[in-house]
mmCIF file of C-alpha atoms in Angstrom:
data_model
loop_
_atom_site.group_PDB
_atom_site.id
_atom_site.type_symbol
_atom_site.label_atom_id
_atom_site.label_comp_id
_atom_site.label_asym_id
_atom_site.label_seq_id
_atom_site.Cartn_x
_atom_site.Cartn_y
_atom_site.Cartn_z
ATOM 1 C CA MET A 1 -37.828 -26.796 -39.199
ATOM 2 C CA GLN A 2 -36.362 -24.432 -41.713
ATOM 3 C CA TRP A 3 -38.773 -24.203 -44.083
ATOM 4 C CA LYS A 4 -40.826 -22.957 -41.606
ATOM 5 C CA SER A 5 -38.876 -19.830 -39.987
ATOM 6 C CA TRP A 6 -38.173 -18.606 -43.874
ATOM 7 C CA PHE A 7 -42.199 -19.022 -44.811
ATOM 8 C CA VAL A 8 -43.027 -17.065 -41.459
ATOM 9 C CA ALA A 9 -40.166 -13.993 -42.975
ATOM 10 C CA LEU A 10 -41.626 -14.687 -46.135
ATOM 11 C CA MET A 11 -45.623 -14.714 -44.924
ATOM 12 C CA LEU A 12 -44.439 -10.595 -42.563
ATOM 13 C CA ALA A 13 -42.941 -9.489 -45.994
ATOM 14 C CA SER A 14 -45.775 -10.049 -47.770
ATOM 15 C CA LEU A 15 -47.815 -8.377 -44.830
ATOM 16 C CA VAL A 16 -45.211 -5.342 -44.248
ATOM 17 C CA GLY A 17 -44.074 -4.826 -47.826
ATOM 18 C CA GLU A 18 -42.600 -1.785 -49.228
ATOM 19 C CA GLN A 19 -41.692 -0.078 -45.733
ATOM 20 C CA SER A 20 -41.657 3.637 -48.038
ATOM 21 C CA THR A 21 -40.645 5.356 -50.693
ATOM 22 C CA SER A 22 -38.281 7.699 -50.601
ATOM 23 C CA THR A 23 -39.027 11.902 -51.264
ATOM 24 C CA ASP A 24 -35.455 12.260 -52.683
ATOM 25 C CA GLN A 25 -37.402 11.694 -56.449
ATOM 26 C CA GLN A 26 -35.747 14.569 -58.464
ATOM 27 C CA ALA A 27 -32.216 13.840 -60.283
ATOM 28 C CA MET A 28 -29.404 14.215 -57.094
ATOM 29 C CA HIS A 29 -26.835 16.149 -58.799
ATOM 30 C CA PHE A 30 -24.950 14.812 -56.143
ATOM 31 C CA TYR A 31 -25.320 11.004 -58.314
ATOM 32 C CA ALA A 32 -25.952 11.034 -61.498
ATOM 33 C CA ASP A 33 -27.647 7.961 -62.042
ATOM 34 C CA ILE A 34 -28.778 7.601 -65.824
ATOM 35 C CA GLY A 35 -30.341 5.319 -67.140
ATOM 36 C CA GLY A 36 -29.882 1.621 -65.975
ATOM 37 C CA ASP A 37 -26.044 0.902 -65.575
ATOM 38 C CA GLU A 38 -23.912 1.951 -63.071
ATOM 39 C CA PRO A 39 -22.443 6.060 -64.155
ATOM 40 C CA HIS A 40 -18.488 6.111 -63.692
ATOM 41 C CA VAL A 41 -17.213 6.882 -60.921
ATOM 42 C CA LEU A 42 -14.830 10.280 -59.991
ATOM 43 C CA MET A 43 -13.175 9.189 -57.256
ATOM 44 C CA VAL A 44 -12.345 13.179 -56.007
ATOM 45 C CA ALA A 45 -9.494 13.305 -52.989
ATOM 46 C CA VAL A 46 -10.900 16.728 -50.819
ATOM 47 C CA LEU A 47 -9.534 18.555 -48.251
ATOM 48 C CA PRO A 48 -13.079 19.475 -45.970
ATOM 49 C CA ASP A 49 -12.533 23.629 -44.772
ATOM 50 C CA LEU A 50 -12.211 26.948 -46.354
ATOM 51 C CA GLY A 51 -15.297 26.290 -48.203
ATOM 52 C CA VAL A 52 -13.965 24.190 -50.140
ATOM 53 C CA LEU A 53 -16.655 21.289 -48.489
ATOM 54 C CA HIS A 54 -18.390 21.090 -45.570
ATOM 55 C CA LEU A 55 -21.970 20.365 -43.991
ATOM 56 C CA GLN A 56 -24.953 21.745 -42.963
ATOM 57 C CA SER A 57 -27.958 19.824 -42.732
ATOM 58 C CA GLY A 58 -26.680 16.960 -44.418
ATOM 59 C CA GLU A 59 -25.874 19.455 -47.771
ATOM 60 C CA ILE A 60 -22.354 19.652 -49.297
ATOM 61 C CA LEU A 61 -21.602 22.762 -49.595
ATOM 62 C CA GLY A 62 -18.652 25.108 -50.549
ATOM 63 C CA LEU A 63 -16.949 26.150 -54.285
ATOM 64 C CA GLU A 64 -15.487 23.895 -55.751
ATOM 65 C CA SER A 65 -17.530 20.973 -54.094
ATOM 66 C CA GLU A 66 -20.366 22.293 -55.760
ATOM 67 C CA LEU A 67 -18.464 23.152 -59.228
ATOM 68 C CA ILE A 68 -17.004 19.654 -59.286
ATOM 69 C CA MET A 69 -20.214 17.771 -59.211
ATOM 70 C CA ALA A 70 -21.362 20.341 -61.550
ATOM 71 C CA PHE A 71 -18.858 18.885 -63.331
ATOM 72 C CA ALA A 72 -20.093 14.941 -63.069
ATOM 73 C CA GLN A 73 -23.720 15.776 -63.370
ATOM 74 C CA LYS A 74 -22.643 17.594 -67.109
ATOM 75 C CA GLU A 75 -20.051 14.133 -67.737
ATOM 76 C CA GLY A 76 -22.418 12.209 -65.926
ATOM 77 C CA MET A 77 -20.574 10.486 -63.383
ATOM 78 C CA VAL A 78 -20.989 10.007 -59.708
ATOM 79 C CA ILE A 79 -18.624 11.596 -57.165
ATOM 80 C CA GLU A 80 -17.352 9.175 -54.468
ATOM 81 C CA TRP A 81 -15.137 11.513 -52.154
ATOM 82 C CA VAL A 82 -12.825 10.869 -49.482
ATOM 83 C CA CYS A 83 -12.168 13.357 -46.608
ATOM 84 C CA VAL A 84 -8.444 13.734 -45.770
ATOM 85 C CA HIS A 85 -7.267 15.583 -43.126
ATOM 86 C CA SER A 86 -3.617 16.940 -45.098
ATOM 87 C CA ALA A 87 -2.403 17.789 -48.195
ATOM 88 C CA ASN A 88 0.188 15.169 -47.677
ATOM 89 C CA ALA A 89 -2.953 12.133 -47.804
ATOM 90 C CA ALA A 90 -4.252 14.022 -50.885
ATOM 91 C CA LEU A 91 -1.395 13.587 -52.832
ATOM 92 C CA LYS A 92 -0.910 10.716 -51.898
ATOM 93 C CA ALA A 93 -3.664 9.303 -53.004
ATOM 94 C CA LEU A 94 -3.425 11.102 -55.887
ATOM 95 C CA ARG A 95 -0.083 9.950 -56.943
ATOM 96 C CA GLN A 96 -0.699 6.126 -56.237
ATOM 97 C CA GLY A 97 -4.149 5.740 -58.275
ATOM 98 C CA ARG A 98 -6.563 5.380 -55.751
ATOM 99 C CA VAL A 99 -8.444 9.180 -56.728
ATOM 100 C CA ASP A 100 -8.705 10.450 -59.828
ATOM 101 C CA VAL A 101 -9.030 14.295 -58.306
ATOM 102 C CA ALA A 102 -7.472 15.834 -55.412
ATOM 103 C CA ILE A 103 -9.114 19.483 -54.743
ATOM 104 C CA GLY A 104 -8.797 22.077 -51.927
ATOM 105 C CA GLY A 105 -6.297 23.850 -50.167
ATOM 106 C CA LEU A 106 -2.594 22.473 -51.934
ATOM 107 C CA PRO A 107 -0.811 25.453 -52.154
ATOM 108 C CA GLU A 108 1.580 25.161 -55.620
ATOM 109 C CA GLN A 109 5.013 24.905 -54.329
ATOM 110 C CA TYR A 110 4.118 21.323 -53.142
ATOM 111 C CA LEU A 111 2.437 19.571 -56.402
ATOM 112 C CA ASP A 112 5.611 19.130 -59.133
ATOM 113 C CA GLY A 113 4.462 16.439 -61.508
ATOM 114 C CA LEU A 114 0.797 16.664 -61.553
ATOM 115 C CA ALA A 115 -1.130 17.611 -63.672
ATOM 116 C CA ARG A 116 -3.180 21.197 -62.854
ATOM 117 C CA THR A 117 -6.289 22.925 -63.696
ATOM 118 C CA SER A 118 -6.600 26.622 -64.020
ATOM 119 C CA ARG A 119 -7.054 29.116 -61.194
ATOM 120 C CA ILE A 120 -10.384 28.453 -59.199
ATOM 121 C CA ARG A 121 -9.054 31.073 -56.623
ATOM 122 C CA THR A 122 -6.599 33.814 -56.244
ATOM 123 C CA CYS A 123 -4.332 33.777 -53.154
ATOM 124 C CA ALA A 124 -1.597 34.930 -51.416
ATOM 125 C CA TRP A 125 0.843 32.523 -49.391
ATOM 126 C CA HIS A 126 1.550 34.222 -46.088
ATOM 127 C CA VAL A 127 3.431 32.602 -43.180
ATOM 128 C CA ALA A 128 3.358 33.703 -39.984
ATOM 129 C CA SER A 129 6.610 33.052 -38.863
ATOM 130 C CA HIS A 130 6.113 32.007 -34.535
ATOM 131 C CA ALA A 131 3.684 29.473 -35.752
ATOM 132 C CA ASP A 132 4.525 28.471 -39.037
ATOM 133 C CA SER A 133 0.958 28.735 -40.609
ATOM 134 C CA VAL A 134 0.236 30.291 -44.002
ATOM 135 C CA TYR A 135 -2.713 32.349 -44.256
ATOM 136 C CA ILE A 136 -4.960 32.675 -47.284
ATOM 137 C CA LEU A 137 -5.486 35.395 -47.828
ATOM 138 C CA ASN A 138 -7.670 37.742 -50.482
ATOM 139 C CA ASN A 139 -10.422 35.934 -52.754
ATOM 140 C CA ALA A 140 -9.958 33.529 -50.565
ATOM 141 C CA PRO A 141 -12.840 31.461 -49.050
ATOM 142 C CA THR A 142 -13.980 33.441 -45.477
ATOM 143 C CA TYR A 143 -16.410 32.600 -42.795
ATOM 144 C CA ALA A 144 -19.673 32.917 -43.501
ATOM 145 C CA GLY A 145 -19.759 35.512 -40.832
ATOM 146 C CA LEU A 146 -16.632 37.764 -43.260
ATOM 147 C CA TRP A 147 -18.660 37.654 -46.556
ATOM 148 C CA GLN A 148 -18.384 40.852 -47.228
ATOM 149 C CA GLN A 149 -14.340 41.470 -46.284
ATOM 150 C CA ASP A 150 -11.600 40.915 -49.555
ATOM 151 C CA SER A 151 -8.949 39.670 -47.207
ATOM 152 C CA ILE A 152 -9.305 37.893 -43.443
ATOM 153 C CA THR A 153 -7.755 40.128 -40.653
ATOM 154 C CA ILE A 154 -5.251 38.939 -39.105
ATOM 155 C CA LEU A 155 -7.158 38.674 -35.061
ATOM 156 C CA THR A 156 -8.275 36.913 -32.350
ATOM 157 C CA HIS A 157 -11.823 35.670 -33.018
ATOM 158 C CA GLN A 158 -13.989 34.102 -31.360
ATOM 159 C CA THR A 159 -14.173 31.369 -34.684
ATOM 160 C CA ASN A 160 -12.038 28.568 -36.011
ATOM 161 C CA MET A 161 -9.532 29.957 -38.394
ATOM 162 C CA TYR A 162 -8.175 26.647 -40.659
ATOM 163 C CA ARG A 163 -4.743 27.024 -41.294
ATOM 164 C CA PHE A 164 -1.499 25.362 -43.424
ATOM 165 C CA SER A 165 0.680 23.831 -41.528
ATOM 166 C CA THR A 166 4.544 23.920 -43.733
ATOM 167 C CA ASP A 167 6.272 20.700 -42.083
ATOM 168 C CA SER A 168 3.544 18.644 -41.822
ATOM 169 C CA LEU A 169 1.543 19.727 -45.001
ATOM 170 C CA LEU A 170 -1.502 19.220 -42.311
ATOM 171 C CA MET A 171 -4.922 21.072 -42.972
ATOM 172 C CA ARG A 172 -6.467 22.285 -39.356
ATOM 173 C CA PRO A 173 -8.092 24.715 -37.936
ATOM 174 C CA ASP A 174 -6.451 27.464 -35.350
ATOM 175 C CA PHE A 175 -7.365 30.093 -33.846
ATOM 176 C CA LEU A 176 -6.385 33.681 -36.239
ATOM 177 C CA ILE A 177 -3.395 34.775 -34.912
ATOM 178 C CA ASN A 178 -2.807 38.216 -32.967
ATOM 179 C CA GLN A 179 -0.110 39.317 -35.428
ATOM 180 C CA PRO A 180 0.020 42.727 -37.322
ATOM 181 C CA LEU A 181 -0.213 41.991 -40.960
ATOM 182 C CA ASP A 182 3.182 43.366 -42.194
ATOM 183 C CA SER A 183 5.145 40.747 -39.888
ATOM 184 C CA LEU A 184 4.076 37.790 -42.357
ATOM 185 C CA LEU A 185 6.198 36.882 -44.637
ATOM 186 C CA LEU A 186 4.468 36.666 -48.084
ATOM 187 C CA ILE A 187 5.913 33.485 -49.959
ATOM 188 C CA GLY A 188 4.191 34.390 -53.379
ATOM 189 C CA GLN A 189 1.533 34.651 -55.207
ATOM 190 C CA GLY A 190 -0.643 31.802 -55.988
ATOM 191 C CA GLY A 191 -3.776 29.361 -56.300
ATOM 192 C CA ILE A 192 -5.795 27.126 -55.473
ATOM 193 C CA SER A 193 -6.581 24.628 -58.225
ATOM 194 C CA TRP A 194 -7.484 21.109 -59.301
ATOM 195 C CA TYR A 195 -4.803 17.979 -59.772
ATOM 196 C CA SER A 196 -4.407 15.288 -61.695
ATOM 197 C CA SER A 197 -2.566 12.193 -62.744
ATOM 198 C CA PRO A 198 -0.899 13.553 -65.889
ATOM 199 C CA SER A 199 -1.860 9.961 -67.628
ATOM 200 C CA ASP A 200 -4.891 10.788 -67.574
ATOM 201 C CA SER A 201 -5.061 13.767 -70.263
ATOM 202 C CA SER A 202 -8.388 12.806 -70.995
ATOM 203 C CA LEU A 203 -9.813 14.034 -67.645
ATOM 204 C CA GLN A 204 -7.893 16.863 -67.154
ATOM 205 C CA GLN A 205 -8.970 18.306 -70.494
ATOM 206 C CA ALA A 206 -11.938 17.689 -70.033
ATOM 207 C CA LEU A 207 -11.629 19.216 -66.911
ATOM 208 C CA THR A 208 -9.581 21.931 -68.287
ATOM 209 C CA ALA A 209 -12.929 22.669 -70.809
ATOM 210 C CA TYR A 210 -15.697 23.044 -68.269
ATOM 211 C CA LEU A 211 -13.770 24.852 -66.260
ATOM 212 C CA SER A 212 -13.395 27.903 -69.265
ATOM 213 C CA SER A 213 -17.084 27.711 -69.597
ATOM 214 C CA PRO A 214 -19.920 29.651 -69.150
ATOM 215 C CA LEU A 215 -21.366 26.732 -66.806
ATOM 216 C CA ALA A 216 -18.510 26.974 -64.910
ATOM 217 C CA ARG A 217 -18.450 31.119 -64.742
ATOM 218 C CA ARG A 218 -22.223 31.049 -63.741
ATOM 219 C CA ASN A 219 -21.623 28.390 -60.483
ATOM 220 C CA LYS A 220 -18.384 30.108 -59.905
ATOM 221 C CA ALA A 221 -20.526 33.390 -58.841
ATOM 222 C CA ILE A 222 -23.352 31.702 -57.107
ATOM 223 C CA PHE A 223 -21.382 30.003 -55.086
ATOM 224 C CA ARG A 224 -18.306 32.528 -54.403
ATOM 225 C CA HIS A 225 -19.604 33.419 -50.857
ATOM 226 C CA HIS A 226 -19.890 29.936 -49.069
ATOM 227 C CA GLY A 227 -18.628 30.187 -46.050
ATOM 228 C CA MET A 228 -17.296 27.130 -43.610
ATOM 229 C CA GLY A 229 -19.172 25.086 -41.576
ATOM 230 C CA HIS A 230 -18.490 24.774 -37.236
ATOM 231 C CA GLY A 231 -18.051 21.825 -35.991
ATOM 232 C CA VAL A 232 -18.293 18.306 -36.408
ATOM 233 C CA ASP A 233 -22.437 18.185 -36.605
ATOM 234 C CA ILE A 234 -23.557 16.671 -40.491
ATOM 235 C CA THR A 235 -26.999 17.205 -40.033
ATOM 236 C CA GLY A 236 -28.012 19.663 -36.947
ATOM 237 C CA MET A 237 -29.443 16.316 -35.233
ATOM 238 C CA ASP A 238 -26.322 13.987 -35.221
ATOM 239 C CA SER A 239 -26.794 12.989 -31.282
ATOM 240 C CA LEU A 240 -29.994 11.195 -32.673
ATOM 241 C CA PHE A 241 -28.665 8.951 -34.312
ATOM 242 C CA HIS A 242 -25.404 7.249 -32.375
ATOM 243 C CA GLY A 243 -25.953 5.087 -29.581
ATOM 244 C CA HIS A 244 -27.920 2.728 -32.364
ATOM 245 C CA THR A 245 -26.961 -1.057 -33.210
ATOM 246 C CA ILE A 246 -27.149 0.470 -37.108
ATOM 247 C CA ASP A 247 -24.141 2.986 -37.960
ATOM 248 C CA PRO A 248 -24.962 6.173 -37.360
ATOM 249 C CA TYR A 249 -23.071 7.167 -40.236
ATOM 250 C CA THR A 250 -25.768 5.319 -42.366
ATOM 251 C CA LEU A 251 -28.847 6.324 -40.588
ATOM 252 C CA MET A 252 -27.733 10.310 -41.276
ATOM 253 C CA ALA A 253 -27.392 8.846 -45.185
ATOM 254 C CA LEU A 254 -31.352 7.628 -45.502
ATOM 255 C CA ALA A 255 -32.754 10.381 -43.469
ATOM 256 C CA TYR A 256 -31.043 12.699 -45.938
ATOM 257 C CA THR A 257 -32.088 10.432 -48.441
ATOM 258 C CA GLU A 258 -35.633 10.114 -47.275
ATOM 259 C CA SER A 259 -37.031 13.228 -45.977
ATOM 260 C CA ARG A 260 -33.805 15.335 -46.338
ATOM 261 C CA PHE A 261 -33.601 16.216 -42.557
ATOM 262 C CA ASN A 262 -37.500 17.171 -42.193
ATOM 263 C CA ALA A 263 -38.648 15.406 -39.216
ATOM 264 C CA SER A 264 -42.250 16.486 -40.155
ATOM 265 C CA ILE A 265 -42.573 15.689 -43.677
ATOM 266 C CA ILE A 266 -44.867 13.218 -45.162
ATOM 267 C CA SER A 267 -44.982 11.921 -48.332
ATOM 268 C CA SER A 268 -47.519 11.234 -51.362
ATOM 269 C CA ALA A 269 -47.377 7.798 -50.163
ATOM 270 C CA GLY A 270 -48.052 7.914 -46.638
ATOM 271 C CA ALA A 271 -45.000 8.104 -45.363
ATOM 272 C CA VAL A 272 -43.958 9.575 -41.989
ATOM 273 C CA GLY A 273 -41.571 11.466 -40.697
ATOM 274 C CA LEU A 274 -37.316 11.312 -40.628
ATOM 275 C CA MET A 275 -37.148 7.959 -41.663
ATOM 276 C CA GLN A 276 -39.888 8.278 -43.826
ATOM 277 C CA VAL A 277 -42.044 5.255 -42.737
ATOM 278 C CA LEU A 278 -45.473 3.635 -43.719
ATOM 279 C CA PRO A 279 -47.730 4.189 -40.583
ATOM 280 C CA ASN A 280 -48.980 0.144 -41.206
ATOM 281 C CA THR A 281 -45.543 -0.857 -41.205
ATOM 282 C CA ALA A 282 -44.808 0.704 -38.232
ATOM 283 C CA TYR A 283 -48.545 -0.461 -36.443
ATOM 284 C CA ARG A 284 -47.270 -4.459 -37.562
ATOM 285 C CA LEU A 285 -43.440 -3.698 -36.280
ATOM 286 C CA GLY A 286 -45.298 -2.521 -32.728
ATOM 287 C CA THR A 287 -44.378 1.277 -32.774
ATOM 288 C CA ASP A 288 -47.171 4.269 -32.275
ATOM 289 C CA THR A 289 -47.941 5.696 -35.304
ATOM 290 C CA SER A 290 -49.283 8.336 -33.606
ATOM 291 C CA LYS A 291 -46.178 9.800 -32.782
ATOM 292 C CA LEU A 292 -43.795 9.354 -35.790
ATOM 293 C CA LEU A 293 -43.763 12.405 -35.931
ATOM 294 C CA ASN A 294 -41.629 12.567 -32.789
ATOM 295 C CA PRO A 295 -37.612 11.867 -34.614
ATOM 296 C CA LEU A 296 -36.003 9.629 -32.356
ATOM 297 C CA VAL A 297 -39.720 7.407 -32.541
ATOM 298 C CA ASN A 298 -40.224 7.446 -35.929
ATOM 299 C CA ILE A 299 -35.755 6.141 -35.994
ATOM 300 C CA GLU A 300 -36.986 3.969 -34.360
ATOM 301 C CA ALA A 301 -38.972 2.698 -36.508
ATOM 302 C CA SER A 302 -37.412 3.073 -38.928
ATOM 303 C CA LEU A 303 -34.447 0.687 -36.471
ATOM 304 C CA ALA A 304 -36.843 -2.050 -36.209
ATOM 305 C CA TYR A 305 -37.709 -2.298 -39.956
ATOM 306 C CA LEU A 306 -34.252 -2.212 -40.790
ATOM 307 C CA LYS A 307 -34.148 -5.391 -38.411
ATOM 308 C CA PHE A 308 -36.452 -7.242 -39.748
ATOM 309 C CA LEU A 309 -35.085 -6.630 -42.961
ATOM 310 C CA ASP A 310 -31.412 -7.847 -41.246
ATOM 311 C CA ARG A 311 -33.063 -11.184 -40.183
ATOM 312 C CA TYR A 312 -34.926 -11.584 -43.339
ATOM 313 C CA TRP A 313 -31.911 -11.208 -45.312
ATOM 314 C CA GLU A 314 -30.135 -14.358 -42.455
ATOM 315 C CA ARG A 315 -32.766 -16.591 -43.388
ATOM 316 C CA PHE A 316 -31.501 -16.345 -46.190
ATOM 317 C CA GLY A 317 -28.488 -17.328 -46.299
ATOM 318 C CA VAL A 318 -26.704 -13.778 -46.560
ATOM 319 C CA ALA A 319 -23.649 -13.605 -44.023
ATOM 320 C CA LYS A 320 -23.706 -10.190 -41.316
ATOM 321 C CA ASP A 321 -21.250 -8.458 -43.057
ATOM 322 C CA GLU A 322 -22.838 -8.923 -46.311
ATOM 323 C CA ARG A 323 -26.211 -7.633 -45.643
ATOM 324 C CA LEU A 324 -26.353 -4.272 -45.680
ATOM 325 C CA PRO A 325 -27.011 -3.960 -49.850
ATOM 326 C CA PHE A 326 -29.662 -5.623 -49.445
ATOM 327 C CA VAL A 327 -31.129 -4.242 -46.222
ATOM 328 C CA LEU A 328 -31.161 -0.702 -47.826
ATOM 329 C CA ALA A 329 -32.204 -1.681 -51.408
ATOM 330 C CA SER A 330 -34.926 -3.892 -49.367
ATOM 331 C CA TYR A 331 -35.930 -0.529 -47.281
ATOM 332 C CA ASN A 332 -36.501 1.506 -50.839
ATOM 333 C CA THR A 333 -38.564 -1.164 -52.795
ATOM 334 C CA GLY A 334 -38.860 -3.715 -50.391
ATOM 335 C CA PRO A 335 -37.178 -6.937 -49.917
ATOM 336 C CA THR A 336 -39.261 -9.648 -52.721
ATOM 337 C CA PRO A 337 -37.621 -7.955 -55.400
ATOM 338 C CA VAL A 338 -34.715 -7.948 -53.771
ATOM 339 C CA ARG A 339 -34.966 -11.247 -53.272
ATOM 340 C CA ARG A 340 -36.883 -11.437 -56.956
ATOM 341 C CA GLN A 341 -33.075 -10.500 -58.697
ATOM 342 C CA ALA A 342 -31.321 -12.308 -56.077
ATOM 343 C CA LEU A 343 -32.160 -15.624 -56.900
ATOM 344 C CA LYS A 344 -31.719 -14.594 -61.007
ATOM 345 C CA ALA A 345 -28.019 -13.705 -60.210
ATOM 346 C CA GLU A 346 -28.506 -17.124 -59.123
ATOM 347 C CA LYS A 347 -29.801 -18.918 -61.934
ATOM 348 C CA LYS A 348 -26.971 -17.539 -63.922
ATOM 349 C CA GLY A 349 -24.423 -18.950 -61.982
ATOM 350 C CA TYR A 350 -23.348 -16.247 -59.113
ATOM 351 C CA LEU A 351 -24.232 -15.881 -55.653
ATOM 352 C CA ALA A 352 -27.266 -14.836 -54.474
ATOM 353 C CA THR A 353 -25.995 -14.114 -50.752
ATOM 354 C CA VAL A 354 -23.050 -12.226 -52.022
ATOM 355 C CA TRP A 355 -23.720 -8.535 -53.715
ATOM 356 C CA LYS A 356 -20.301 -6.897 -54.920
ATOM 357 C CA GLY A 357 -19.910 -9.001 -58.094
ATOM 358 C CA HIS A 358 -22.781 -10.944 -57.805
ATOM 359 C CA VAL A 359 -26.553 -9.696 -56.845
ATOM 360 C CA ASP A 360 -25.175 -6.267 -58.243
ATOM 361 C CA GLN A 361 -24.995 -6.811 -61.561
ATOM 362 C CA PHE A 362 -28.510 -8.221 -62.548
ATOM 363 C CA ALA A 363 -29.880 -5.080 -59.453
ATOM 364 C CA ARG A 364 -30.488 -2.395 -61.522
ATOM 365 C CA GLY A 365 -33.889 -1.111 -60.479
ATOM 366 C CA PRO A 366 -34.828 1.750 -57.530
ATOM 367 C CA GLY A 367 -33.383 0.054 -54.710
ATOM 368 C CA ALA A 368 -30.472 -0.554 -56.901
ATOM 369 C CA PHE A 369 -29.627 3.227 -56.607
ATOM 370 C CA TYR A 370 -31.259 3.579 -53.560
ATOM 371 C CA GLN A 371 -28.600 1.985 -52.284
ATOM 372 C CA ARG A 372 -25.272 3.284 -53.716
ATOM 373 C CA ARG A 373 -26.508 6.969 -52.660
ATOM 374 C CA ILE A 374 -26.712 5.558 -49.519
ATOM 375 C CA MET A 375 -23.591 3.432 -48.722
ATOM 376 C CA ARG A 376 -21.837 6.528 -50.702
ATOM 377 C CA ARG A 377 -23.430 9.201 -49.122
ATOM 378 C CA ALA A 378 -22.372 7.008 -45.596
ATOM 379 C CA LYS A 379 -19.458 7.381 -46.565
ATOM 380 C CA LEU A 380 -18.881 10.874 -46.970
ATOM 381 C CA TYR A 381 -19.942 11.710 -43.566
ATOM 382 C CA ARG A 382 -18.057 8.906 -41.684
ATOM 383 C CA SER A 383 -15.038 10.148 -43.469
ATOM 384 C CA TYR A 384 -15.720 13.765 -42.872
ATOM 385 C CA ALA A 385 -16.335 13.286 -39.423
ATOM 386 C CA MET A 386 -13.472 11.253 -38.589
ATOM 387 C CA VAL A 387 -11.207 14.983 -40.181
ATOM 388 C CA MET A 388 -13.267 17.386 -38.999
ATOM 389 C CA LYS A 389 -12.828 15.323 -35.053
ATOM 390 C CA ALA A 390 -9.110 14.998 -35.663
ATOM 391 C CA ASN A 391 -8.985 18.456 -36.156
ATOM 392 C CA LEU A 392 -10.670 19.994 -33.066
ATOM 393 C CA THR A 393 -8.105 17.255 -31.582
ATOM 394 C CA ALA A 394 -5.411 19.387 -32.871
ATOM 395 C CA ILE A 395 -6.679 22.107 -31.856
ATOM 396 C CA LYS A 396 -7.304 21.188 -28.081
ATOM 397 C CA ILE A 397 -2.833 20.094 -28.198
ATOM 398 C CA GLY A 398 -1.909 22.654 -29.583
ATOM 399 C CA ASN A 399 -3.865 25.456 -27.050
ATOM 400 C CA ARG A 400 -2.747 22.946 -24.116
#
């Protein structure tokens, strides 16, 4: 009978309880979760290259990304990143109102009609005639190994350099050109700024005020030498998260939030390893607890708990494509508090089986904030990987 399966689920939930206490208790500058309500979401389109934004061990690095995250923290906002592969895509998203701000290597010659901040970087735009490419020189971000150079030497190099292709506005990696600098056509001095819609004057004023503030100048001095990342590996251990029944980028985001990819960490509550699994939870779900410091075993234990939570919410009638926020919130607090919030929503006339627009109207605790953090970071990881893989494909095609 149906009531029996519910009873079994409730009994197991009471035994398993709260799976983990996240090590991420400090205020994260990436997410300005302030007070009991969801802060304003700032949608940012970004070209993930040139030290503007790249990922290393799951962390967001780069001058522009660090600056705009500090701005969001100051304004009590939370950033939702939209990684794009071209300047055209960034500008289209901005002009269509799908994002609030566009950042990255967007040359000023193509940005008529948009509001612009002061220049964050100054640079010279050069066209390499035989490749029809524009290289950013002088103060533009360089590779981590070239931090001390004032400009990038145009010589063949074993590392990938990002280029701006004038015909399609496609930003993609390519090898540095073995061509004398004086053979390049200078098309003018320029810079890298942030762009927003001219109709959003309050946002533009806030961005401009921030970039001229002492806080922004300090941040710029700290982060000006960030280099660019290499390849598509987001975490340093990406292969461990692929090949499972759950989306790898969701697992990566969960691992980042729980442990910052530290497989040897043990929290004050006794949660162990990469996914911060409690030994008693792992034991009840059939995992050898003596091996929880092994990253792959830890991920498998976490997956077993996620599968249990998925079945739990399935029994309560939550459709498959609606379960993820319920599951992630439950991973943080245990399913019982989340179930109480769902029942509260139902009593107020909302659906207890739909998160967005229903249960999330009443889910104000740590589990709700937790699932939002996970899903936003997973979205960033997913779009970043897609763009970087497309870039690598462009290199292979271009070098045939």
